[in-house]
Amino acid sequence: MAAFTVLAAALAVAWIEVPSLRKRKRRKELWVFAFFLCVATGLNVLKALDVEIPNLFQPINAVYKPVSDLIEGMLK
Amino acid sequence: MDNGKISGHQLMILTMLFTMGSSILVVPSGLAGTVQQDAWLPVVVGIVVTLALSWFYLYIGSLYPDRTLVEIIEKLFGRWVGAPITLLFIVVAFCVGSGSCLYYLGDFMTTQIMPETPIQYFHLLYILLLIQGTRLGLETLARSAEILFPFFLLLVIAFIIFVSPQIETDRLQPMLEAEFKPILQSTLSYVSFSGFPLIFMLMLTPACTDRGKRLQKKFLLGNLIGGLLILITTILCVLVLGVDATSRSMYPNYALARKINLFNFINRIEVIMAIIWFVSLFFKIVVYFYAGVLAMAQLLRIENYRVLTFPFGMMLYVLSLMVYPDSSFMRHWDSTIWVPLIATFGLVFPLLFVAVAIGKKFLTR
């Protein structure tokens, strides 16, 4: 059910944006929009279906954990 | 690109709200935890450091006037080396910055005000607001900030006056007991909330009609006012609640507002504090969001950033629920990972930009 809500929302967004972009013949913007909308819809559908999404912040944490430990060690 | 223009006064207000943003409700508790009754000291040092940082950021902006941060990066590094750097900045502004601030709002609402409503609904409502604000453009955002500013100040002043009868000055004593290292640590934590993120204001400054010295004055002034408001609330928290209660509570300012009791008649008006925070937090998130979306549009060279707002808003919904699994992790993450992360983008990269700019000047001569 939640997944369908997401799809409906994505359709509504496309319905708002696409006609004016097509009218103004903005090819590139249309592609960029379509790409990001697909990514966003995909993420939201996965989230709605409770699929385990890899935490996108894990790489950040992995990179900065040593740095943060170092700072903490210096300030202790 | 976006042709919106904002005045110096509007930039000042935006800078003030961006400086205060999430910090005003969260910072006092962390500071009271590390340096006890001297919590005001790191804020004072932090304000000075933040002012120096803002001056430095404006210097970077003045290397290429009328250019946003993304365009400056492209000018300095070229398109192919610049693009990955810009992408990193977008990830930090959009995913980490606006995502984490949005989680703050959701967490605050679910733990303090409306515990039975799922956090998703607060995020959804705020994201709709963000999308609408960003689509209407920077000019509209700046004007709404300008309109809200007097009410905002009025609420802050009312808050300070109402809570002042309960001040007990002994709570600040003994003064200056904290040692050097904890002060350094808490200054760093303050700057990581209020100072380093100001680098993203460079996406907005080119839209300001003021240039050079006048821009600098407005930017630093906004910064200073924001910092002073944080300082006042931090001191008030310690003076009224005491060190223990401040460091233990998740949102000490809110706990402080609960204490307001005039003539046993005016009480339970803590929502005043919540409104102050909603306003400042909204502008903090919207600046992050706008910076991220505009940066992406400029990176991809599309004319109108508005097409990106809906997809990015949808992504933000998932990301904001992903940054922090829970609020204890949030506190831990903010004091460990966030500090070096934002320092990389607020200090290391800017220094690199200046080094490259000076090197380029030297080579062309």
Short mmCIF file of C-alpha atoms in Angstrom, two decimals:
data_model
loop_
_atom_site.label_atom_id
_atom_site.label_comp_id
_atom_site.label_asym_id
_atom_site.label_seq_id
_atom_site.Cartn_x
_atom_site.Cartn_y
_atom_site.Cartn_z
CA MET A 1 0.00 0.00 0.00
CA ALA A 2 2.73 2.42 1.02
CA ALA A 3 4.65 1.56 -2.14
CA PHE A 4 1.63 2.52 -4.25
CA THR A 5 1.40 5.82 -2.41
CA VAL A 6 5.02 6.49 -3.33
CA LEU A 7 4.33 5.63 -6.99
CA ALA A 8 1.27 7.87 -6.98
CA ALA A 9 3.37 10.69 -5.50
CA ALA A 10 6.04 10.16 -8.17
CA LEU A 11 3.37 10.27 -10.90
CA ALA A 12 1.95 13.47 -9.43
CA VAL A 13 5.42 15.05 -9.39
CA ALA A 14 6.00 14.03 -13.01
CA TRP A 15 2.58 15.42 -13.92
CA ILE A 16 3.53 18.77 -12.38
CA GLU A 17 6.98 19.05 -13.95
CA VAL A 18 7.03 17.26 -17.29
CA PRO A 19 4.44 19.21 -19.37
CA SER A 20 6.12 22.58 -18.88
CA LEU A 21 9.57 21.10 -19.54
CA ARG A 22 8.34 19.50 -22.75
CA LYS A 23 6.62 22.66 -23.84
CA ARG A 24 9.83 24.63 -23.37
CA LYS A 25 11.83 21.83 -25.06
CA ARG A 26 14.28 21.47 -22.20
CA ARG A 27 15.72 18.08 -23.19
CA LYS A 28 18.58 18.00 -20.70
CA GLU A 29 16.51 19.12 -17.74
CA LEU A 30 13.94 16.49 -18.60
CA TRP A 31 16.57 13.74 -18.52
CA VAL A 32 18.10 14.98 -15.28
CA PHE A 33 14.65 15.21 -13.73
CA ALA A 34 13.74 11.70 -14.90
CA PHE A 35 16.98 10.28 -13.56
CA PHE A 36 16.65 11.80 -10.09
CA LEU A 37 12.95 11.01 -9.91
CA CYS A 38 13.72 7.35 -10.66
CA VAL A 39 16.42 7.25 -7.98
CA ALA A 40 14.15 8.95 -5.46
CA THR A 41 11.17 6.73 -6.26
CA GLY A 42 13.35 3.64 -6.09
CA LEU A 43 14.69 4.60 -2.67
CA ASN A 44 11.22 5.38 -1.37
CA VAL A 45 9.68 2.16 -2.72
CA LEU A 46 12.44 0.11 -1.10
CA LYS A 47 11.86 1.99 2.12
CA ALA A 48 8.10 1.46 1.89
CA LEU A 49 8.55 -2.27 1.30
CA ASP A 50 10.87 -2.44 4.33
CA VAL A 51 13.73 -3.74 2.22
CA GLU A 52 17.05 -3.47 4.02
CA ILE A 53 18.77 -0.51 2.33
CA PRO A 54 22.51 -0.30 2.99
CA ASN A 55 23.07 2.73 5.20
CA LEU A 56 24.53 5.39 2.94
CA PHE A 57 26.27 6.99 5.91
CA GLN A 58 28.33 3.89 6.67
CA PRO A 59 31.19 4.91 4.33
CA ILE A 60 31.33 8.36 5.95
CA ASN A 61 31.46 6.80 9.40
CA ALA A 62 34.15 4.36 8.28
CA VAL A 63 36.34 7.16 6.88
CA TYR A 64 35.98 9.50 9.84
CA LYS A 65 36.07 7.01 12.71
CA PRO A 66 39.91 6.92 12.86
CA VAL A 67 40.13 10.72 12.58
CA SER A 68 37.60 11.18 15.32
CA ASP A 69 39.40 8.66 17.55
CA LEU A 70 42.65 10.53 16.96
CA ILE A 71 41.11 13.88 17.96
CA GLU A 72 39.51 12.33 21.00
CA GLY A 73 42.83 10.80 22.01
CA MET A 74 44.55 14.16 21.74
CA LEU A 75 41.91 15.99 23.75
CA LYS A 76 41.65 13.44 26.55
CA MET B 1 20.22 30.30 -13.18
CA ASP B 2 18.25 31.68 -10.33
CA ASN B 3 18.01 35.41 -10.76
CA GLY B 4 16.72 36.09 -7.27
CA LYS B 5 18.43 38.97 -5.52
CA ILE B 6 18.55 39.46 -1.77
CA SER B 7 19.49 42.57 0.16
CA GLY B 8 22.29 42.81 2.67
CA HIS B 9 19.80 43.00 5.51
CA GLN B 10 18.12 39.80 4.36
CA LEU B 11 21.48 38.07 4.08
CA MET B 12 22.25 39.14 7.63
CA ILE B 13 19.02 37.58 8.90
CA LEU B 14 19.61 34.38 6.95
CA THR B 15 23.15 34.15 8.31
CA MET B 16 21.88 34.70 11.83
CA LEU B 17 19.24 31.99 11.50
CA PHE B 18 21.72 29.64 9.86
CA THR B 19 24.25 30.20 12.65
CA MET B 20 21.66 29.55 15.34
CA GLY B 21 19.82 26.83 13.46
CA SER B 22 20.05 23.53 15.23
CA SER B 23 22.69 24.72 17.70
CA ILE B 24 20.47 26.83 19.92
CA LEU B 25 18.56 23.90 21.31
CA VAL B 26 21.30 21.28 21.36
CA VAL B 27 24.61 23.02 22.11
CA PRO B 28 24.07 23.98 25.81
CA SER B 29 23.65 20.40 26.94
CA GLY B 30 26.88 19.17 25.31
CA LEU B 31 28.86 22.13 26.64
CA ALA B 32 27.53 21.78 30.16
CA GLY B 33 28.50 18.13 29.98
CA THR B 34 32.14 18.82 29.14
CA VAL B 35 32.99 22.10 30.89
CA GLN B 36 30.22 22.31 33.53
CA GLN B 37 29.47 25.84 34.76
CA ASP B 38 31.98 27.37 32.34
CA ALA B 39 29.76 26.45 29.37
CA TRP B 40 29.70 30.09 28.28
CA LEU B 41 33.47 30.20 27.76
CA PRO B 42 33.67 27.85 24.73
CA VAL B 43 30.76 29.77 23.17
CA VAL B 44 32.65 33.06 23.48
CA VAL B 45 35.80 31.50 22.01
CA GLY B 46 33.63 29.77 19.39
CA ILE B 47 32.02 33.06 18.33
CA VAL B 48 35.45 34.59 17.77
CA VAL B 49 36.62 31.55 15.80
CA THR B 50 33.39 31.58 13.79
CA LEU B 51 33.84 35.24 12.92
CA ALA B 52 37.38 34.53 11.72
CA LEU B 53 36.08 31.60 9.66
CA SER B 54 33.34 33.71 8.07
CA TRP B 55 35.89 36.33 7.13
CA PHE B 56 37.97 33.57 5.56
CA TYR B 57 34.97 32.18 3.62
CA LEU B 58 34.10 35.62 2.34
CA TYR B 59 37.71 36.00 1.23
CA ILE B 60 37.30 32.81 -0.84
CA GLY B 61 34.07 34.24 -2.23
CA SER B 62 35.83 37.48 -3.11
CA LEU B 63 38.41 35.60 -5.22
CA TYR B 64 35.71 35.24 -7.86
CA PRO B 65 32.93 37.71 -7.09
CA ASP B 66 29.47 36.83 -8.46
CA ARG B 67 30.38 33.14 -8.44
CA THR B 68 28.87 30.54 -6.18
CA LEU B 69 30.99 27.96 -4.35
CA VAL B 70 30.46 25.41 -7.14
CA GLU B 71 31.58 27.84 -9.82
CA ILE B 72 34.61 28.81 -7.72
CA ILE B 73 35.59 25.14 -7.40
CA GLU B 74 35.18 24.71 -11.14
CA LYS B 75 37.29 27.80 -11.87
CA LEU B 76 40.04 26.61 -9.53
CA PHE B 77 40.23 22.93 -10.38
CA GLY B 78 38.72 22.69 -13.85
CA ARG B 79 35.64 20.68 -14.73
CA TRP B 80 36.93 17.16 -14.20
CA VAL B 81 38.79 17.54 -10.95
CA GLY B 82 36.20 20.00 -9.64
CA ALA B 83 33.20 17.73 -10.22
CA PRO B 84 34.07 15.09 -7.57
CA ILE B 85 34.84 17.82 -5.02
CA THR B 86 31.51 19.47 -5.77
CA LEU B 87 29.77 16.10 -5.43
CA LEU B 88 31.30 15.66 -1.98
CA PHE B 89 30.06 19.11 -1.00
CA ILE B 90 26.59 18.23 -2.27
CA VAL B 91 26.59 15.00 -0.26
CA VAL B 92 27.53 16.89 2.89
CA ALA B 93 25.08 19.76 2.38
CA PHE B 94 22.17 17.75 1.14
CA CYS B 95 22.43 14.26 2.64
CA VAL B 96 24.22 14.89 5.91
CA GLY B 97 23.35 18.54 6.59
CA SER B 98 19.69 18.78 5.79
CA GLY B 99 19.09 15.10 6.62
CA SER B 100 20.48 15.38 10.13
CA CYS B 101 18.80 18.72 10.87
CA LEU B 102 15.49 17.28 9.74
CA TYR B 103 15.98 14.36 12.08
CA TYR B 104 16.56 16.84 14.89
CA LEU B 105 13.16 18.32 14.24
CA GLY B 106 11.48 14.92 14.05
CA ASP B 107 13.22 13.74 17.19
CA PHE B 108 12.30 16.90 19.07
CA MET B 109 8.66 16.65 18.04
CA THR B 110 8.32 12.95 18.87
CA THR B 111 10.17 13.06 22.17
CA GLN B 112 8.95 16.41 23.52
CA ILE B 113 5.71 17.59 21.98
CA MET B 114 3.71 14.92 20.16
CA PRO B 115 4.99 11.52 21.26
CA GLU B 116 2.21 9.52 19.66
CA THR B 117 2.65 10.78 16.13
CA PRO B 118 5.09 8.80 13.97
CA ILE B 119 8.27 10.72 13.12
CA GLN B 120 7.68 10.17 9.38
CA TYR B 121 4.78 12.62 9.33
CA PHE B 122 6.84 15.47 10.75
CA HIS B 123 9.54 14.81 8.18
CA LEU B 124 6.98 14.67 5.39
CA LEU B 125 5.32 17.95 6.39
CA TYR B 126 8.62 19.74 6.75
CA ILE B 127 9.90 18.40 3.42
CA LEU B 128 6.76 19.69 1.65
CA LEU B 129 7.47 23.08 3.21
CA LEU B 130 11.11 22.88 2.11
CA ILE B 131 10.15 22.01 -1.45
CA GLN B 132 7.65 24.83 -1.64
CA GLY B 133 10.14 27.31 -0.19
CA THR B 134 12.93 26.27 -2.53
CA ARG B 135 10.66 26.34 -5.58
CA LEU B 136 9.53 29.85 -4.76
CA GLY B 137 13.18 30.83 -4.77
CA LEU B 138 15.75 32.52 -2.63
CA GLU B 139 14.05 35.89 -2.81
CA THR B 140 10.86 34.58 -1.25
CA LEU B 141 12.79 32.72 1.42
CA ALA B 142 14.82 35.80 2.30
CA ARG B 143 11.70 37.96 2.47
CA SER B 144 9.90 35.50 4.72
CA ALA B 145 12.95 35.46 6.97
CA GLU B 146 12.80 39.24 7.03
CA ILE B 147 9.11 39.22 7.95
CA LEU B 148 9.61 36.61 10.66
CA PHE B 149 12.65 38.37 12.11
CA PRO B 150 10.88 40.94 14.38
CA PHE B 151 8.52 38.29 15.76
CA PHE B 152 11.45 36.02 16.24
CA LEU B 153 13.37 38.64 18.22
CA LEU B 154 10.24 39.45 20.22
CA LEU B 155 9.84 35.79 21.18
CA VAL B 156 13.51 35.51 22.15
CA ILE B 157 13.32 38.66 24.28
CA ALA B 158 10.05 37.52 25.89
CA PHE B 159 11.67 34.20 26.63
CA ILE B 160 14.68 35.84 28.27
CA ILE B 161 12.54 38.20 30.37
CA PHE B 162 10.09 35.51 31.50
CA VAL B 163 12.78 33.14 32.61
CA SER B 164 15.00 35.73 34.30
CA PRO B 165 13.22 35.72 37.73
CA GLN B 166 14.50 32.20 38.29
CA ILE B 167 18.15 33.04 37.75
CA GLU B 168 20.48 31.98 40.54
CA THR B 169 23.88 33.50 40.01
CA ASP B 170 25.72 31.04 42.27
CA ARG B 171 25.24 28.43 39.60
CA LEU B 172 27.96 30.02 37.48
CA GLN B 173 30.46 29.70 40.30
CA PRO B 174 33.24 28.68 40.69
CA MET B 175 34.17 30.43 37.49
CA LEU B 176 36.92 29.48 35.05
CA GLU B 177 37.52 26.12 36.58
CA ALA B 178 37.60 24.19 33.32
CA GLU B 179 40.91 23.03 31.94
CA PHE B 180 42.32 23.79 28.54
CA LYS B 181 41.60 20.55 26.71
CA PRO B 182 37.89 20.27 27.52
CA ILE B 183 37.48 23.92 26.50
CA LEU B 184 39.19 23.23 23.20
CA GLN B 185 37.01 20.20 22.65
CA SER B 186 33.77 22.03 23.34
CA THR B 187 34.84 25.02 21.26
CA LEU B 188 35.42 22.61 18.39
CA SER B 189 31.98 21.15 18.91
CA TYR B 190 30.40 24.62 18.90
CA VAL B 191 32.27 25.65 15.75
CA SER B 192 31.26 22.41 14.03
CA PHE B 193 27.61 23.34 14.55
CA SER B 194 27.71 27.07 13.93
CA GLY B 195 30.97 27.89 12.18
CA PHE B 196 32.05 25.36 9.58
CA PRO B 197 28.63 24.94 7.92
CA LEU B 198 28.78 28.63 6.97
CA ILE B 199 30.86 27.56 3.97
CA PHE B 200 27.55 26.64 2.33
CA MET B 201 26.43 30.25 2.62
CA LEU B 202 28.83 30.87 -0.27
CA MET B 203 26.10 29.40 -2.48
CA LEU B 204 23.89 32.32 -1.40
CA THR B 205 26.24 35.28 -1.09
CA PRO B 206 26.51 35.93 -4.87
CA ALA B 207 22.76 36.61 -4.87
CA CYS B 208 23.27 39.47 -2.43
CA THR B 209 23.17 42.96 -3.88
CA ASP B 210 25.89 44.16 -1.51
CA ARG B 211 29.52 43.53 -2.37
CA GLY B 212 32.90 43.73 -0.69
CA LYS B 213 33.09 45.45 2.66
CA ARG B 214 29.33 45.93 3.02
CA LEU B 215 28.64 42.26 2.39
CA GLN B 216 31.34 41.36 4.89
CA LYS B 217 29.81 43.62 7.52
CA LYS B 218 26.32 42.15 7.12
CA PHE B 219 27.58 38.59 7.08
CA LEU B 220 29.73 39.00 10.18
CA LEU B 221 26.97 40.91 11.97
CA GLY B 222 24.44 38.14 11.30
CA ASN B 223 26.97 35.69 12.55
CA LEU B 224 27.62 37.67 15.70
CA ILE B 225 23.92 38.09 16.57
CA GLY B 226 23.32 34.37 16.07
CA GLY B 227 26.32 33.54 18.26
CA LEU B 228 25.24 35.97 20.97
CA LEU B 229 21.76 34.44 21.09
CA ILE B 230 23.32 31.02 21.58
CA LEU B 231 25.55 32.48 24.28
CA ILE B 232 22.58 34.02 26.10
CA THR B 233 20.56 30.82 26.03
CA THR B 234 23.53 28.76 27.17
CA ILE B 235 24.15 31.07 30.13
CA LEU B 236 20.44 31.09 30.97
CA CYS B 237 20.33 27.29 30.92
CA VAL B 238 23.18 27.06 33.40
CA LEU B 239 21.82 29.91 35.54
CA VAL B 240 18.30 28.55 35.79
CA LEU B 241 18.56 24.80 35.41
CA GLY B 242 22.03 24.27 36.79
CA VAL B 243 24.80 22.21 35.25
CA ASP B 244 23.43 18.76 36.01
CA ALA B 245 19.96 19.26 34.59
CA THR B 246 21.36 21.05 31.54
CA SER B 247 23.83 18.35 30.64
CA ARG B 248 21.36 15.55 31.23
CA SER B 249 18.49 16.92 29.24
CA MET B 250 18.40 16.37 25.51
CA TYR B 251 16.89 19.78 24.78
CA PRO B 252 17.84 21.99 27.75
CA ASN B 253 16.35 25.16 26.30
CA TYR B 254 13.00 23.50 26.08
CA ALA B 255 13.33 22.29 29.66
CA LEU B 256 14.27 25.87 30.53
CA ALA B 257 11.11 27.24 28.91
CA ARG B 258 9.08 24.76 30.97
CA LYS B 259 10.35 26.53 34.08
CA ILE B 260 8.68 29.81 33.10
CA ASN B 261 6.10 30.67 35.71
CA LEU B 262 4.88 34.22 36.16
CA PHE B 263 2.55 34.92 39.11
CA ASN B 264 1.48 31.26 38.99
CA PHE B 265 -0.60 32.33 36.04
CA ILE B 266 1.54 32.43 32.91
CA ASN B 267 3.09 29.00 32.67
CA ARG B 268 3.50 26.06 30.31
CA ILE B 269 4.50 28.37 27.52
CA GLU B 270 7.46 26.29 26.39
CA VAL B 271 6.01 26.22 22.90
CA ILE B 272 7.46 29.74 22.55
CA MET B 273 10.88 28.11 22.56
CA ALA B 274 9.68 25.47 20.13
CA ILE B 275 8.46 28.17 17.71
CA ILE B 276 11.79 29.99 17.91
CA TRP B 277 13.47 26.75 17.08
CA PHE B 278 11.11 25.81 14.23
CA VAL B 279 11.90 29.12 12.54
CA SER B 280 15.66 28.92 12.92
CA LEU B 281 15.76 25.24 12.06
CA PHE B 282 13.61 25.74 8.98
CA PHE B 283 16.04 28.28 7.60
CA LYS B 284 19.00 26.10 8.48
CA ILE B 285 17.54 23.13 6.61
CA VAL B 286 16.34 25.25 3.72
CA VAL B 287 19.79 26.81 3.23
CA TYR B 288 21.38 23.36 3.22
CA PHE B 289 18.70 22.05 0.87
CA TYR B 290 18.87 25.05 -1.45
CA ALA B 291 22.68 24.91 -1.49
CA GLY B 292 22.60 21.20 -2.34
CA VAL B 293 20.00 21.53 -5.08
CA LEU B 294 21.58 24.64 -6.61
CA ALA B 295 25.02 23.00 -6.51
CA MET B 296 23.69 19.94 -8.32
CA ALA B 297 21.99 22.14 -10.93
CA GLN B 298 25.19 24.11 -11.51
CA LEU B 299 27.27 20.95 -11.65
CA LEU B 300 25.01 19.45 -14.31
CA ARG B 301 24.67 22.83 -16.02
CA ILE B 302 20.91 22.87 -16.09
CA GLU B 303 19.29 26.23 -16.26
CA ASN B 304 16.62 25.87 -13.63
CA TYR B 305 17.31 24.17 -10.31
CA ARG B 306 13.58 23.91 -9.60
CA VAL B 307 13.16 20.65 -11.53
CA LEU B 308 15.40 18.99 -8.93
CA THR B 309 13.41 20.06 -5.88
CA PHE B 310 10.77 17.32 -5.93
CA PRO B 311 13.12 14.38 -6.55
CA PHE B 312 15.59 15.72 -3.98
CA GLY B 313 12.80 16.21 -1.47
CA MET B 314 11.73 12.60 -1.97
CA MET B 315 15.31 11.44 -1.45
CA LEU B 316 15.62 13.59 1.62
CA TYR B 317 12.66 11.76 3.13
CA VAL B 318 14.50 8.44 3.04
CA LEU B 319 17.89 9.93 3.96
CA SER B 320 16.60 11.88 6.94
CA LEU B 321 15.28 8.66 8.44
CA MET B 322 18.57 6.94 7.72
CA VAL B 323 21.18 9.33 9.20
CA TYR B 324 20.52 8.46 12.80
CA PRO B 325 18.99 5.15 13.86
CA ASP B 326 17.98 6.67 17.23
CA SER B 327 18.55 9.74 19.37
CA SER B 328 21.35 8.35 21.54
CA PHE B 329 23.28 7.52 18.38
CA MET B 330 22.53 11.07 17.23
CA ARG B 331 24.26 12.59 20.23
CA HIS B 332 27.24 10.27 19.92
CA TRP B 333 27.57 10.85 16.17
CA ASP B 334 27.38 14.63 16.54
CA SER B 335 30.24 14.72 19.00
CA THR B 336 32.44 12.20 17.18
CA ILE B 337 31.97 11.80 13.42
CA TRP B 338 30.32 15.14 12.56
CA VAL B 339 33.18 17.27 13.91
CA PRO B 340 36.00 15.96 11.65
CA LEU B 341 33.55 15.55 8.77
CA ILE B 342 32.44 19.16 8.69
CA ALA B 343 35.96 20.34 9.54
CA THR B 344 37.16 18.73 6.31
CA PHE B 345 34.67 20.78 4.31
CA GLY B 346 34.79 23.89 6.44
CA LEU B 347 38.55 24.09 6.93
CA VAL B 348 40.66 21.65 4.89
CA PHE B 349 38.98 22.23 1.53
CA PRO B 350 38.78 26.03 1.89
CA LEU B 351 42.49 26.14 2.76
CA LEU B 352 43.14 24.02 -0.33
CA PHE B 353 41.07 26.45 -2.45
CA VAL B 354 43.06 29.43 -1.24
CA ALA B 355 46.35 27.58 -1.77
CA VAL B 356 45.37 26.69 -5.34
CA ALA B 357 44.15 30.24 -6.03
CA ILE B 358 47.44 31.75 -4.78
CA GLY B 359 49.44 29.16 -6.70
CA LYS B 360 47.53 29.97 -9.88
CA LYS B 361 48.11 33.68 -9.47
CA PHE B 362 51.80 33.00 -8.93
CA LEU B 363 52.10 30.81 -12.02
CA THR B 364 50.32 33.18 -14.37
CA ARG B 365 52.53 36.04 -13.37
#
